[in-house]
Each structure stands twice: as structure tokens, then as C-alpha cells.
PDB file of C-alpha atoms and ligand atoms in Angstrom:
ATOM      1  CA  MET A1252      -9.993  -4.505 -34.198  1.00 97.00           C
ATOM      2  CA  LYS A1253     -11.935  -7.711 -34.782  1.00 98.00           C
ATOM      3  CA  ILE A1254     -14.330  -9.158 -32.195  1.00 98.00           C
ATOM      4  CA  ASP A1255     -16.233 -12.446 -32.396  1.00 98.00           C
ATOM      5  CA  ILE A1256     -18.821 -13.339 -29.754  1.00 98.00           C
ATOM      6  CA  LEU A1257     -19.867 -16.981 -29.341  1.00 98.00           C
ATOM      7  CA  THR A1258     -23.180 -17.479 -27.571  1.00 98.00           C
ATOM      8  CA  ILE A1259     -26.387 -19.477 -27.731  1.00 98.00           C
ATOM      9  CA  PHE A1260     -28.238 -16.122 -27.566  1.00 98.00           C
ATOM     10  CA  PRO A1261     -26.806 -14.090 -30.452  1.00 98.00           C
ATOM     11  CA  LYS A1262     -29.786 -11.716 -30.471  1.00 98.00           C
ATOM     12  CA  VAL A1263     -29.184 -10.817 -26.816  1.00 98.00           C
ATOM     13  CA  ALA A1264     -25.555  -9.877 -27.491  1.00 98.00           C
ATOM     14  CA  LEU A1265     -26.241  -8.154 -30.792  1.00 97.00           C
ATOM     15  CA  ALA A1266     -29.154  -5.884 -29.817  1.00 97.00           C
ATOM     16  CA  PRO A1267     -27.252  -3.506 -27.505  1.00 96.00           C
ATOM     17  CA  LEU A1268     -24.267  -3.455 -29.847  1.00 97.00           C
ATOM     18  CA  SER A1269     -26.343  -2.437 -32.874  1.00 96.00           C
ATOM     19  CA  GLU A1270     -27.392   0.968 -31.559  1.00 95.00           C
ATOM     20  CA  SER A1271     -25.846   4.322 -30.768  1.00 94.00           C
ATOM     21  CA  ILE A1272     -22.074   4.790 -30.543  1.00 94.00           C
ATOM     22  CA  VAL A1273     -21.071   1.122 -30.821  1.00 94.00           C
ATOM     23  CA  GLY A1274     -23.582   0.503 -33.628  1.00 96.00           C
ATOM     24  CA  ARG A1275     -22.042   3.445 -35.502  1.00 96.00           C
ATOM     25  CA  ALA A1276     -18.480   2.235 -34.869  1.00 96.00           C
ATOM     26  CA  VAL A1277     -19.463  -1.142 -36.340  1.00 95.00           C
ATOM     27  CA  ALA A1278     -21.218   0.446 -39.322  1.00 96.00           C
ATOM     28  CA  GLU A1279     -18.156   2.635 -39.991  1.00 95.00           C
ATOM     29  CA  GLY A1280     -15.808  -0.373 -39.854  1.00 95.00           C
ATOM     30  CA  LYS A1281     -13.899   0.798 -36.747  1.00 95.00           C
ATOM     31  CA  VAL A1282     -14.539  -2.674 -35.395  1.00 97.00           C
ATOM     32  CA  ASP A1283     -15.319  -5.866 -37.284  1.00 98.00           C
ATOM     33  CA  LEU A1284     -17.982  -7.461 -35.055  1.00 98.00           C
ATOM     34  CA  GLY A1285     -19.309 -10.996 -35.509  1.00 98.00           C
ATOM     35  CA  VAL A1286     -21.932 -12.504 -33.225  1.00 98.00           C
ATOM     36  CA  HIS A1287     -22.267 -16.264 -33.714  1.00 98.00           C
ATOM     37  CA  ASP A1288     -24.670 -18.964 -32.576  1.00 98.00           C
ATOM     38  CA  LEU A1289     -22.608 -21.605 -30.792  1.00 98.00           C
ATOM     39  CA  ARG A1290     -25.154 -24.238 -31.873  1.00 98.00           C
ATOM     40  CA  ASP A1291     -23.801 -23.907 -35.427  1.00 98.00           C
ATOM     41  CA  TRP A1292     -20.787 -25.884 -34.141  1.00 98.00           C
ATOM     42  CA  ALA A1293     -22.808 -28.508 -32.213  1.00 97.00           C
ATOM     43  CA  VAL A1294     -21.762 -32.065 -32.989  1.00 92.00           C
ATOM     44  CA  ASP A1295     -25.140 -33.810 -33.017  1.00 92.00           C
ATOM     45  CA  LYS A1296     -28.236 -33.391 -35.121  1.00 94.00           C
ATOM     46  CA  HIS A1297     -30.190 -31.880 -32.209  1.00 95.00           C
ATOM     47  CA  ARG A1298     -27.648 -29.030 -32.036  1.00 96.00           C
ATOM     48  CA  ARG A1299     -27.090 -29.832 -28.385  1.00 97.00           C
ATOM     49  CA  VAL A1300     -24.513 -27.735 -26.538  1.00 97.00           C
ATOM     50  CA  ASP A1301     -25.021 -28.861 -22.918  1.00 97.00           C
ATOM     51  CA  ASP A1302     -25.032 -32.044 -20.830  1.00 97.00           C
ATOM     52  CA  GLU A1303     -25.371 -33.221 -17.228  1.00 97.00           C
ATOM     53  CA  PRO A1304     -22.549 -32.399 -14.803  1.00 97.00           C
ATOM     54  CA  TYR A1305     -20.136 -35.161 -13.838  1.00 98.00           C
ATOM     55  CA  GLY A1306     -20.245 -35.614 -10.083  1.00 97.00           C
ATOM     56  CA  GLY A1307     -23.908 -34.622  -9.906  1.00 97.00           C
ATOM     57  CA  GLY A1308     -25.496 -31.362  -8.883  1.00 95.00           C
ATOM     58  CA  PRO A1309     -28.108 -29.050 -10.352  1.00 95.00           C
ATOM     59  CA  GLY A1310     -28.106 -27.539 -13.827  1.00 96.00           C
ATOM     60  CA  MET A1311     -26.367 -28.387 -17.055  1.00 97.00           C
ATOM     61  CA  VAL A1312     -22.803 -27.791 -18.219  1.00 98.00           C
ATOM     62  CA  MET A1313     -21.848 -26.488 -21.652  1.00 98.00           C
ATOM     63  CA  LYS A1314     -20.049 -29.123 -23.702  1.00 98.00           C
ATOM     64  CA  PRO A1315     -16.458 -28.548 -24.853  1.00 98.00           C
ATOM     65  CA  GLU A1316     -16.698 -29.719 -28.496  1.00 98.00           C
ATOM     66  CA  PRO A1317     -18.684 -26.758 -29.928  1.00 98.00           C
ATOM     67  CA  PHE A1318     -16.349 -24.225 -28.273  1.00 98.00           C
ATOM     68  CA  PHE A1319     -13.214 -25.949 -29.566  1.00 98.00           C
ATOM     69  CA  ALA A1320     -14.590 -26.274 -33.118  1.00 98.00           C
ATOM     70  CA  ALA A1321     -15.859 -22.684 -33.193  1.00 98.00           C
ATOM     71  CA  VAL A1322     -12.653 -21.133 -31.823  1.00 98.00           C
ATOM     72  CA  ARG A1323     -10.525 -23.121 -34.298  1.00 98.00           C
ATOM     73  CA  GLU A1324     -12.677 -21.954 -37.197  1.00 98.00           C
ATOM     74  CA  LEU A1325     -12.952 -18.323 -36.089  1.00 98.00           C
ATOM     75  CA  ARG A1326      -9.216 -18.126 -35.358  1.00 97.00           C
ATOM     76  CA  GLY A1327      -8.545 -19.434 -38.855  1.00 95.00           C
ATOM     77  CA  GLY A1328      -4.840 -20.021 -38.225  1.00 91.00           C
ATOM     78  CA  GLY A1329      -4.346 -16.418 -37.096  1.00 95.00           C
ATOM     79  CA  ASP A1330      -3.666 -14.966 -33.701  1.00 96.00           C
ATOM     80  CA  ALA A1331      -6.662 -14.350 -31.438  1.00 98.00           C
ATOM     81  CA  LYS A1332      -7.081 -13.775 -27.744  1.00 98.00           C
ATOM     82  CA  VAL A1333      -9.889 -15.829 -26.190  1.00 98.00           C
ATOM     83  CA  VAL A1334     -11.910 -14.325 -23.330  1.00 98.00           C
ATOM     84  CA  LEU A1335     -14.489 -16.224 -21.286  1.00 98.00           C
ATOM     85  CA  MET A1336     -17.250 -14.218 -19.608  1.00 98.00           C
ATOM     86  CA  THR A1337     -17.638 -15.732 -16.131  1.00 98.00           C
ATOM     87  CA  PRO A1338     -18.446 -14.493 -12.610  1.00 98.00           C
ATOM     88  CA  GLN A1339     -15.298 -16.396 -11.556  1.00 98.00           C
ATOM     89  CA  GLY A1340     -13.041 -14.144 -13.658  1.00 98.00           C
ATOM     90  CA  ARG A1341     -10.961 -11.000 -13.053  1.00 98.00           C
ATOM     91  CA  ARG A1342     -13.272  -8.116 -12.317  1.00 98.00           C
ATOM     92  CA  PHE A1343     -13.793  -5.887 -15.345  1.00 98.00           C
ATOM     93  CA  GLU A1344     -12.817  -2.260 -14.820  1.00 96.00           C
ATOM     94  CA  GLN A1345     -12.146   0.752 -17.008  1.00 95.00           C
ATOM     95  CA  ALA A1346      -8.372   0.155 -16.937  1.00 95.00           C
ATOM     96  CA  MET A1347      -8.965  -3.311 -18.407  1.00 97.00           C
ATOM     97  CA  ALA A1348     -11.233  -1.820 -21.086  1.00 97.00           C
ATOM     98  CA  ARG A1349      -8.461   0.648 -21.968  1.00 96.00           C
ATOM     99  CA  GLY A1350      -5.927  -2.206 -22.194  1.00 98.00           C
ATOM    100  CA  TYR A1351      -8.065  -4.361 -24.495  1.00 98.00           C
ATOM    101  CA  SER A1352      -9.063  -1.392 -26.621  1.00 97.00           C
ATOM    102  CA  ALA A1353      -5.466  -0.206 -27.066  1.00 97.00           C
ATOM    103  CA  ALA A1354      -4.213  -3.737 -27.816  1.00 98.00           C
ATOM    104  CA  GLY A1355      -6.688  -4.156 -30.699  1.00 97.00           C
ATOM    105  CA  GLY A1356      -6.170  -7.370 -32.654  1.00 98.00           C
ATOM    106  CA  HIS A1357      -8.650 -10.246 -32.726  1.00 98.00           C
ATOM    107  CA  LEU A1358     -10.771 -11.135 -29.681  1.00 98.00           C
ATOM    108  CA  ILE A1359     -12.980 -14.206 -29.435  1.00 98.00           C
ATOM    109  CA  ILE A1360     -15.439 -13.920 -26.555  1.00 99.00           C
ATOM    110  CA  LEU A1361     -17.043 -17.073 -25.129  1.00 98.00           C
ATOM    111  CA  CYS A1362     -20.376 -16.852 -23.312  1.00 98.00           C
ATOM    112  CA  GLY A1363     -21.588 -19.452 -20.862  1.00 98.00           C
ATOM    113  CA  HIS A1364     -25.105 -20.432 -19.808  1.00 96.00           C
ATOM    114  CA  TYR A1365     -26.634 -22.849 -17.276  1.00 94.00           C
ATOM    115  CA  GLU A1366     -24.064 -23.931 -14.621  1.00 96.00           C
ATOM    116  CA  GLY A1367     -21.117 -22.806 -16.720  1.00 95.00           C
ATOM    117  CA  VAL A1368     -18.634 -24.189 -19.231  1.00 98.00           C
ATOM    118  CA  ASP A1369     -16.695 -27.509 -19.175  1.00 98.00           C
ATOM    119  CA  HIS A1370     -13.392 -26.612 -17.514  1.00 98.00           C
ATOM    120  CA  ARG A1371     -11.308 -28.089 -20.340  1.00 98.00           C
ATOM    121  CA  VAL A1372     -12.413 -25.065 -22.373  1.00 98.00           C
ATOM    122  CA  VAL A1373     -10.964 -22.769 -19.705  1.00 98.00           C
ATOM    123  CA  GLU A1374      -7.716 -24.713 -19.465  1.00 98.00           C
ATOM    124  CA  ALA A1375      -7.012 -25.202 -23.156  1.00 98.00           C
ATOM    125  CA  LEU A1376      -8.683 -22.327 -24.991  1.00 98.00           C
ATOM    126  CA  VAL A1377      -9.140 -19.342 -22.717  1.00 98.00           C
ATOM    127  CA  ASP A1378      -6.507 -16.613 -22.236  1.00 98.00           C
ATOM    128  CA  ASP A1379      -8.505 -14.450 -19.847  1.00 98.00           C
ATOM    129  CA  GLU A1380     -11.574 -15.011 -17.651  1.00 98.00           C
ATOM    130  CA  VAL A1381     -13.534 -11.788 -17.147  1.00 98.00           C
ATOM    131  CA  SER A1382     -16.346 -10.996 -14.727  1.00 98.00           C
ATOM    132  CA  ILE A1383     -18.405  -7.827 -15.148  1.00 98.00           C
ATOM    133  CA  GLY A1384     -19.137  -7.718 -11.401  1.00 98.00           C
ATOM    134  CA  ASP A1385     -19.827  -9.685  -8.270  1.00 98.00           C
ATOM    135  CA  TYR A1386     -23.281 -10.964  -9.169  1.00 98.00           C
ATOM    136  CA  VAL A1387     -24.554 -13.855 -11.279  1.00 98.00           C
ATOM    137  CA  LEU A1388     -26.349 -13.324 -14.595  1.00 98.00           C
ATOM    138  CA  THR A1389     -28.338 -15.978 -16.420  1.00 97.00           C
ATOM    139  CA  ASN A1390     -25.987 -15.995 -19.410  1.00 97.00           C
ATOM    140  CA  GLY A1391     -22.773 -14.557 -20.786  1.00 98.00           C
ATOM    141  CA  ALA A1392     -24.298 -12.732 -23.761  1.00 98.00           C
ATOM    142  CA  VAL A1393     -25.358  -9.840 -21.519  1.00 97.00           C
ATOM    143  CA  ALA A1394     -21.862  -9.684 -19.985  1.00 98.00           C
ATOM    144  CA  ALA A1395     -20.198  -9.839 -23.422  1.00 98.00           C
ATOM    145  CA  ALA A1396     -22.297  -6.894 -24.626  1.00 98.00           C
ATOM    146  CA  VAL A1397     -21.178  -4.855 -21.589  1.00 98.00           C
ATOM    147  CA  PHE A1398     -17.522  -5.801 -22.144  1.00 98.00           C
ATOM    148  CA  VAL A1399     -17.577  -5.018 -25.877  1.00 98.00           C
ATOM    149  CA  ASP A1400     -19.476  -1.738 -25.433  1.00 97.00           C
ATOM    150  CA  ALA A1401     -16.924  -0.479 -22.902  1.00 97.00           C
ATOM    151  CA  LEU A1402     -13.922  -1.201 -25.086  1.00 96.00           C
ATOM    152  CA  VAL A1403     -15.345  -0.248 -28.498  1.00 96.00           C
ATOM    153  CA  ARG A1404     -16.314   3.249 -27.282  1.00 95.00           C
ATOM    154  CA  LEU A1405     -12.612   3.768 -26.442  1.00 96.00           C
ATOM    155  CA  LEU A1406     -11.415   2.977 -29.980  1.00 96.00           C
ATOM    156  CA  PRO A1407     -10.015   6.061 -31.733  1.00 93.00           C
ATOM    157  CA  GLY A1408     -12.830   8.028 -33.372  1.00 91.00           C
ATOM    158  CA  ALA A1409     -15.679   6.028 -31.802  1.00 92.00           C
ATOM    159  CA  LEU A1410     -16.761   8.876 -29.541  1.00 91.00           C
ATOM    160  CA  GLY A1411     -17.490  12.145 -31.339  1.00 83.00           C
ATOM    161  CA  ASP A1412     -15.186  14.048 -28.986  1.00 82.00           C
ATOM    162  CA  GLU A1413     -12.094  12.286 -27.565  1.00 78.00           C
ATOM    163  CA  ARG A1414     -12.312  14.493 -24.465  1.00 79.00           C
ATOM    164  CA  SER A1415     -15.408  12.522 -23.419  1.00 81.00           C
ATOM    165  CA  SER A1416     -13.292   9.519 -22.438  1.00 82.00           C
ATOM    166  CA  GLU A1417     -10.456  11.643 -21.043  1.00 82.00           C
ATOM    167  CA  GLU A1418     -12.643  13.613 -18.652  1.00 82.00           C
ATOM    168  CA  GLU A1419     -15.051  10.960 -17.381  1.00 87.00           C
ATOM    169  CA  SER A1420     -15.295   8.713 -14.339  1.00 87.00           C
ATOM    170  CA  PHE A1421     -12.374   6.250 -14.074  1.00 89.00           C
ATOM    171  CA  ALA A1422     -10.423   8.062 -16.817  1.00 86.00           C
ATOM    172  CA  GLU A1423      -6.687   7.308 -16.959  1.00 84.00           C
ATOM    173  CA  GLY A1424      -4.916   8.642 -13.860  1.00 81.00           C
ATOM    174  CA  GLU A1425      -8.271   9.659 -12.412  1.00 77.00           C
ATOM    175  CA  ALA A1426      -9.331   8.270  -9.045  1.00 83.00           C
ATOM    176  CA  LEU A1427     -12.565  10.252  -8.974  1.00 92.00           C
ATOM    177  CA  ILE A1428     -16.018   9.859 -10.436  1.00 94.00           C
ATOM    178  CA  GLU A1429     -17.271  12.664 -12.624  1.00 93.00           C
ATOM    179  CA  ALA A1430     -18.925  15.832 -11.324  1.00 95.00           C
ATOM    180  CA  PRO A1431     -22.712  16.289 -11.835  1.00 96.00           C
ATOM    181  CA  CYS A1432     -23.790  17.693 -15.200  1.00 97.00           C
ATOM    182  CA  TYR A1433     -26.714  19.933 -16.174  1.00 98.00           C
ATOM    183  CA  THR A1434     -28.339  21.256 -19.338  1.00 98.00           C
ATOM    184  CA  ARG A1435     -31.152  23.691 -20.246  1.00 97.00           C
ATOM    185  CA  PRO A1436     -33.429  24.951 -18.775  1.00 98.00           C
ATOM    186  CA  PRO A1437     -31.498  26.878 -16.120  1.00 97.00           C
ATOM    187  CA  GLU A1438     -34.467  26.497 -13.760  1.00 98.00           C
ATOM    188  CA  PHE A1439     -36.802  23.494 -13.622  1.00 98.00           C
ATOM    189  CA  GLU A1440     -39.598  23.095 -11.061  1.00 98.00           C
ATOM    190  CA  GLY A1441     -37.775  25.422  -8.698  1.00 98.00           C
ATOM    191  CA  MET A1442     -34.424  23.617  -9.058  1.00 98.00           C
ATOM    192  CA  VAL A1443     -31.672  25.813 -10.420  1.00 98.00           C
ATOM    193  CA  VAL A1444     -28.422  24.990 -12.197  1.00 98.00           C
ATOM    194  CA  PRO A1445     -25.412  25.998 -10.038  1.00 98.00           C
ATOM    195  CA  GLU A1446     -24.612  29.617 -10.884  1.00 98.00           C
ATOM    196  CA  VAL A1447     -20.918  28.903 -11.486  1.00 98.00           C
ATOM    197  CA  LEU A1448     -21.750  26.725 -14.536  1.00 98.00           C
ATOM    198  CA  LEU A1449     -23.501  29.677 -16.162  1.00 98.00           C
ATOM    199  CA  SER A1450     -20.661  32.089 -15.359  1.00 98.00           C
ATOM    200  CA  GLY A1451     -18.445  31.240 -18.339  1.00 97.00           C
ATOM    201  CA  HIS A1452     -15.468  31.386 -15.928  1.00 98.00           C
ATOM    202  CA  HIS A1453     -13.429  28.308 -16.872  1.00 98.00           C
ATOM    203  CA  GLY A1454     -11.136  28.382 -13.832  1.00 98.00           C
ATOM    204  CA  ARG A1455     -14.023  28.555 -11.353  1.00 98.00           C
ATOM    205  CA  ILE A1456     -15.932  25.857 -13.279  1.00 98.00           C
ATOM    206  CA  ARG A1457     -12.906  23.546 -13.172  1.00 96.00           C
ATOM    207  CA  GLU A1458     -12.527  24.115  -9.447  1.00 98.00           C
ATOM    208  CA  TRP A1459     -16.265  23.548  -8.797  1.00 98.00           C
ATOM    209  CA  ARG A1460     -16.220  20.304 -10.804  1.00 96.00           C
ATOM    210  CA  HIS A1461     -13.194  19.007  -8.942  1.00 95.00           C
ATOM    211  CA  GLU A1462     -14.788  19.751  -5.545  1.00 97.00           C
ATOM    212  CA  ARG A1463     -18.042  18.029  -6.552  1.00 97.00           C
ATOM    213  CA  SER A1464     -16.066  15.043  -7.902  1.00 96.00           C
ATOM    214  CA  VAL A1465     -14.289  14.620  -4.577  1.00 96.00           C
ATOM    215  CA  GLU A1466     -17.579  15.047  -2.696  1.00 97.00           C
ATOM    216  CA  ARG A1467     -19.435  12.476  -4.802  1.00 97.00           C
ATOM    217  CA  THR A1468     -16.543  10.016  -4.747  1.00 96.00           C
ATOM    218  CA  ARG A1469     -16.409  10.259  -0.946  1.00 96.00           C
ATOM    219  CA  ALA A1470     -20.184   9.652  -0.743  1.00 97.00           C
ATOM    220  CA  ASN A1471     -20.632   6.932  -3.387  1.00 96.00           C
ATOM    221  CA  ARG A1472     -17.218   5.313  -3.857  1.00 95.00           C
ATOM    222  CA  PRO A1473     -15.007   5.888  -0.804  1.00 95.00           C
ATOM    223  CA  ASP A1474     -13.001   2.797  -1.866  1.00 93.00           C
ATOM    224  CA  LEU A1475     -11.565   4.848  -4.747  1.00 92.00           C
ATOM    225  CA  LEU A1476     -10.071   7.201  -2.163  1.00 92.00           C
ATOM    226  CA  GLY A1477      -8.645   4.351  -0.125  1.00 88.00           C
ATOM    227  CA  GLY A1478     -11.667   3.957   2.157  1.00 75.00           C
ATOM    228  CA  GLN A1479     -14.161   1.156   2.632  1.00 72.00           C
ATOM    229  CA  ARG A1480     -16.658   0.437  -0.129  1.00 66.00           C
ATOM    230  CA  GLY A1481     -20.174   1.548   0.910  1.00 58.00           C
TER     231      GLY A1481
HETATM  232  N1  SAM B1453     -22.380 -21.577 -11.836  1.00 89.26           N
HETATM  233  C1  SAM B1453     -21.631 -20.387 -12.141  1.00 89.26           C
HETATM  234  C2  SAM B1453     -20.938 -19.886 -10.865  1.00 89.26           C
HETATM  235  O1  SAM B1453     -21.456 -20.124  -9.783  1.00 89.26           O
HETATM  236  O2  SAM B1453     -19.890 -19.223 -10.975  1.00 89.26           O
HETATM  237  C3  SAM B1453     -22.547 -19.297 -12.700  1.00 89.26           C
HETATM  238  C4  SAM B1453     -23.020 -19.583 -14.077  1.00 89.26           C
HETATM  239  S1  SAM B1453     -24.034 -18.296 -14.729  1.00 89.26           S
HETATM  240  C5  SAM B1453     -25.627 -18.762 -14.156  1.00 89.26           C
HETATM  241  C6  SAM B1453     -24.124 -18.655 -16.459  1.00 89.26           C
HETATM  242  C7  SAM B1453     -23.196 -17.886 -17.343  1.00 89.26           C
HETATM  243  O3  SAM B1453     -23.506 -16.491 -17.281  1.00 89.26           O
HETATM  244  C8  SAM B1453     -21.723 -17.965 -17.021  1.00 89.26           C
HETATM  245  O4  SAM B1453     -21.140 -19.121 -17.573  1.00 89.26           O
HETATM  246  C9  SAM B1453     -21.169 -16.691 -17.633  1.00 89.26           C
HETATM  247  O5  SAM B1453     -20.879 -16.837 -19.021  1.00 89.26           O
HETATM  248  C10 SAM B1453     -22.319 -15.719 -17.480  1.00 89.26           C
HETATM  249  N2  SAM B1453     -22.174 -14.813 -16.320  1.00 89.26           N
HETATM  250  C11 SAM B1453     -22.955 -14.792 -15.222  1.00 89.26           C
HETATM  251  N3  SAM B1453     -22.567 -13.829 -14.374  1.00 89.26           N
HETATM  252  C12 SAM B1453     -21.512 -13.203 -14.946  1.00 89.26           C
HETATM  253  C13 SAM B1453     -20.663 -12.138 -14.548  1.00 89.26           C
HETATM  254  N4  SAM B1453     -20.814 -11.504 -13.389  1.00 89.26           N
HETATM  255  N5  SAM B1453     -19.672 -11.752 -15.399  1.00 89.26           N
HETATM  256  C14 SAM B1453     -19.484 -12.381 -16.575  1.00 89.26           C
HETATM  257  N6  SAM B1453     -20.253 -13.409 -16.998  1.00 89.26           N
HETATM  258  C15 SAM B1453     -21.261 -13.829 -16.199  1.00 89.26           C
END
């Protein structure tokens, strides 16, 4: 899989993707990740990528020319899917991460800043608009890092143990969030690990985890069980 991120804050996008599981996947070549400074495709000598909004209003709008030039160059005549990070997009969820991860191929991710991006970019270049949640961030580099992290960890071999992604919250066919987990010591400041987890009895452990999953889903995410979101 090849992923290019276009942003005016390359360091912001790159930092979280250089560590841990995603950093290792990149180092091992499981994903070919490029993080680019959009200003490298600016058309004037001041490397300007924004301008005042037509129609008035606060803030600045990101100009179309750098996005068009950058996408053309990064695509290089090949096939690439272009994703814009925007709070106006489809809400990002684990099922979408699974879809993008399984599809592989070449992704070019556009990050906005200020008021947003000239809409001609959306109309002519973008295949999918993705929001990481119903809130507004200052820039798309943070959102792109979240998006890329979620789908790279699902690439074959990225996680040490494939069961991690099969048995977690929002796993395929799973409407529940994961059960609580514990590690050593068995007792800490008077708080003990549930006895069943120390029993070595796989059937009882499975049952306990399922019950806790249902309990926690009902408390924290009733919407997943068809109820109202808390
Ligand atoms: N004026 C825009 C609006 O009201 O929809 C918000 C622009 S926001 C301040 C600047 C940039 O941050 C956006 O262009 C987008 O790239 C990114 N961004 C902010 N919130 C986001 C979210 N929830 N999901 C994805 N990207 C987001």
C-alpha cells in the first residue's frame, strides 16, 4: 500500500506515524508512506497556499492550484484514490478503516487548514471526504494521522498477533466494545483482578468477557445496541 499525505504541517502528520506499530510497518516496507509539504507546490515565490474567501467572511481558504499540481505529480499517471480530511465528510469508523486497508493501492490524503479548501478541489480531485468525528480541529494533519494509523495497523503483519484486531472493539461482525483487561500484579492497592481471569478456565473466561462487553457497551455506547447515544 502507498500513502501520500499533503499538508502544510508535515511534522504534525509524521510524528505520530513514526513511532510504535505504524512506525515499524513503515520501516519494514508494509506501507510506503510519504508526507509532503503542500507549499512545495505553491505557485508564487512567497509559497502562499491560502487567500481570502470570495463572498466575505472570517478566515482564509486554501487555494486550489497547489493541490491540483501536487496530486498530478504524486499520482504520476497511475491510479490513486484521493481523500480529503474534513469535518464535513463521512464519519470515519472501523469498518471504513477495514475497507481502505483491504483495498490497498495508492491513497493521496489532502489536509485542510484555516476555513477549509477551495471547493473546486473537492469537486474535481477528491474521491472521498472523511471526518474523524463531529468536532472541529485546527488542521487536517492531525486527522490524517488518525486515519492512517487506524488503517495501517490493519495491514497484514502490522500487528504482532492478528488476533488483536479480530478480538477488539468494533471488530468485524462485532457490535460490542471490548471487555476490561488486567495484568500483574493480581492485587494493587486493595484492588484485585477478577478471580475468573486467573482460573485458566477458557470457557468461563470467554463467558465473563462477553458479559462485561455487553455491560460496558450498554453503559458507554448504547447506540451500538440500537439505543440512544449517551
Ligand atoms: N470551516 C470548516 C467547517 O466549518 O467545516 C472547518 C475547517 S477546520 C478549522 C480546518 C481543517 O481541519 C479542515 O479543512 C480539515 O482538513 C481539518 N479538520 C478539522 N476537523 C476535522 C475533522 N473532524 N475530521 C477531519 N478533518 C478535520
